Structure formats: C-alpha cells, structure tokens
XYZ file of C-alpha atoms in Angstrom:
100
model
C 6.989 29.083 10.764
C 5.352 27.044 13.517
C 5.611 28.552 17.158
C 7.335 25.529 19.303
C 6.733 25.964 22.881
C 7.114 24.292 26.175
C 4.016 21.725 25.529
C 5.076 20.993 22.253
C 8.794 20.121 23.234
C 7.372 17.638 25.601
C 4.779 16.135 23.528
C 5.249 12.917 21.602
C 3.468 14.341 18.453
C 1.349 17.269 17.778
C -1.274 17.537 15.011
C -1.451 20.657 12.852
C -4.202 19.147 10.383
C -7.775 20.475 9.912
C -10.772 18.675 11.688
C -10.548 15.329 13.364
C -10.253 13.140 10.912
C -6.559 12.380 11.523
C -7.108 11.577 14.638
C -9.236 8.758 14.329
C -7.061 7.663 11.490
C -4.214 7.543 14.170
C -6.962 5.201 16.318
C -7.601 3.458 13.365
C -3.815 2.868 12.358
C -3.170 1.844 16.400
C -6.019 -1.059 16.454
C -4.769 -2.409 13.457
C -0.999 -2.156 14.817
C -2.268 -3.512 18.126
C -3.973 -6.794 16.283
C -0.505 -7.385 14.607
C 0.981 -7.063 17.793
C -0.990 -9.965 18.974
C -0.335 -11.886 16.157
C 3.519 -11.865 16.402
C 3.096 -12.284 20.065
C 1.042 -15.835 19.429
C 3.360 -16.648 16.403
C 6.918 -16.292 18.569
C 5.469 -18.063 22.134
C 4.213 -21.160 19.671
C 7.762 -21.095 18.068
C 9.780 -21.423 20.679
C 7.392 -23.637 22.284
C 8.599 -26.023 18.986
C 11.996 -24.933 19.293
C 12.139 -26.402 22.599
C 10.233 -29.190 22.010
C 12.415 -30.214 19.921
C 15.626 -29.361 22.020
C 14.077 -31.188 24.861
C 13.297 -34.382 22.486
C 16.883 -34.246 20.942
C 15.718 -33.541 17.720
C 17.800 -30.191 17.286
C 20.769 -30.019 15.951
C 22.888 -26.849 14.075
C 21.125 -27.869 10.770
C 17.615 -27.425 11.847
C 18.369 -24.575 14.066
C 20.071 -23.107 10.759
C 16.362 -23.584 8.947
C 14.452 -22.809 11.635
C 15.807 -19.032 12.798
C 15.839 -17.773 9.271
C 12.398 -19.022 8.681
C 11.113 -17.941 11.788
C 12.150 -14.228 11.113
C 10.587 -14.548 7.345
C 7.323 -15.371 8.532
C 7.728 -12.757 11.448
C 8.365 -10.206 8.717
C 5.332 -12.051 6.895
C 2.650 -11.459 9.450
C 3.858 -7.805 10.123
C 3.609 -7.293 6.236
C 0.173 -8.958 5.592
C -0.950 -7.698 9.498
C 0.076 -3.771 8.661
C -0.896 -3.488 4.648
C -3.913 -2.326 5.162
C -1.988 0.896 6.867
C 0.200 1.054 3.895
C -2.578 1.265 0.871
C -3.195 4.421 -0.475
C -6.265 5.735 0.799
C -6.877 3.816 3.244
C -6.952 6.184 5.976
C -5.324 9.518 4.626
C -7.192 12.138 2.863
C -7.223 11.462 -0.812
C -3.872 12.480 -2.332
C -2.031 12.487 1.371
C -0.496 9.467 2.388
C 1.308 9.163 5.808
C-alpha cells in the first residue's frame, strides 16, 4: 500500500520506479510529443490557409468542403500516428518487458 500524502495529492504524477531512467524516458517521450506538436501545428495553419484560399477565390463549394474536412482529419490522425510511433514500439524507451 502506497502512503498518499499532501504532495502527492497535488502532484500531476509521481514516480515510484528505481533509478532515473524513467525519467529521461518521460523527456524523451515529451521531445518527441513536442516535434509532433509542431508538425500538426504547420499541417492545420497551411490547411486552412487552402481552405480559404479557396473560399476567397470561389472555388468552395459543399462538395469540396465534404472532401476536404474528412481528409484533413485523416492526415491529422496520420502525422500524429507516424509523429508518435516511435513512443508506441516496444522497447523503445521502457525497460525490456515494461511498456508504458
């Protein structure tokens, strides 16, 4: 049984593994997280600047807004998948046998 007090009520996680090594993991984890971040952030300001562009030109109309949202969230989902994966193989930054 784990003793919860005060400072562990308030905290946003607490680490009860041995050494340090899952704390750089968590470093590790948040830089990758971070670069996929970015990479969504590029992806949806250069779609809507499209979107617009072609709302502006007259070229949208409910068909192509019907193509373009779904596809925009598919290749959203896309670049978290490919931008996160590394994360999600085993190994790759638990302890052999652990995954997170």
């Amino acid at each position: 049984m784990i003793h919860r007090g005060l400072l562990e009520q308030k905290a946003d996680f607490y680490y009860l593994g041995r050494g340090l090594g899952g704390i750089r993991a968590l470093f590790e984890i948040d830089a990758v997280r971070r670069r996929t971040q970015v990479a969504i952030l590029v992806f949806s300001v250069l779609y809507n600047l499209l979107a617009v562009g072609l709302a502006v030109a007259g070229w949208m109309n409910p068909l192509v807004a019907a193509i373009l949202m779904p596809v925009n969230s598919l290749l959203t989902l896309a670049i978290v998948t490919g931008g996160m994966r590394r994360v999600f193989l085993p190994g790759s930054f638990a302890p052999p046998g652990k995954r997170f």
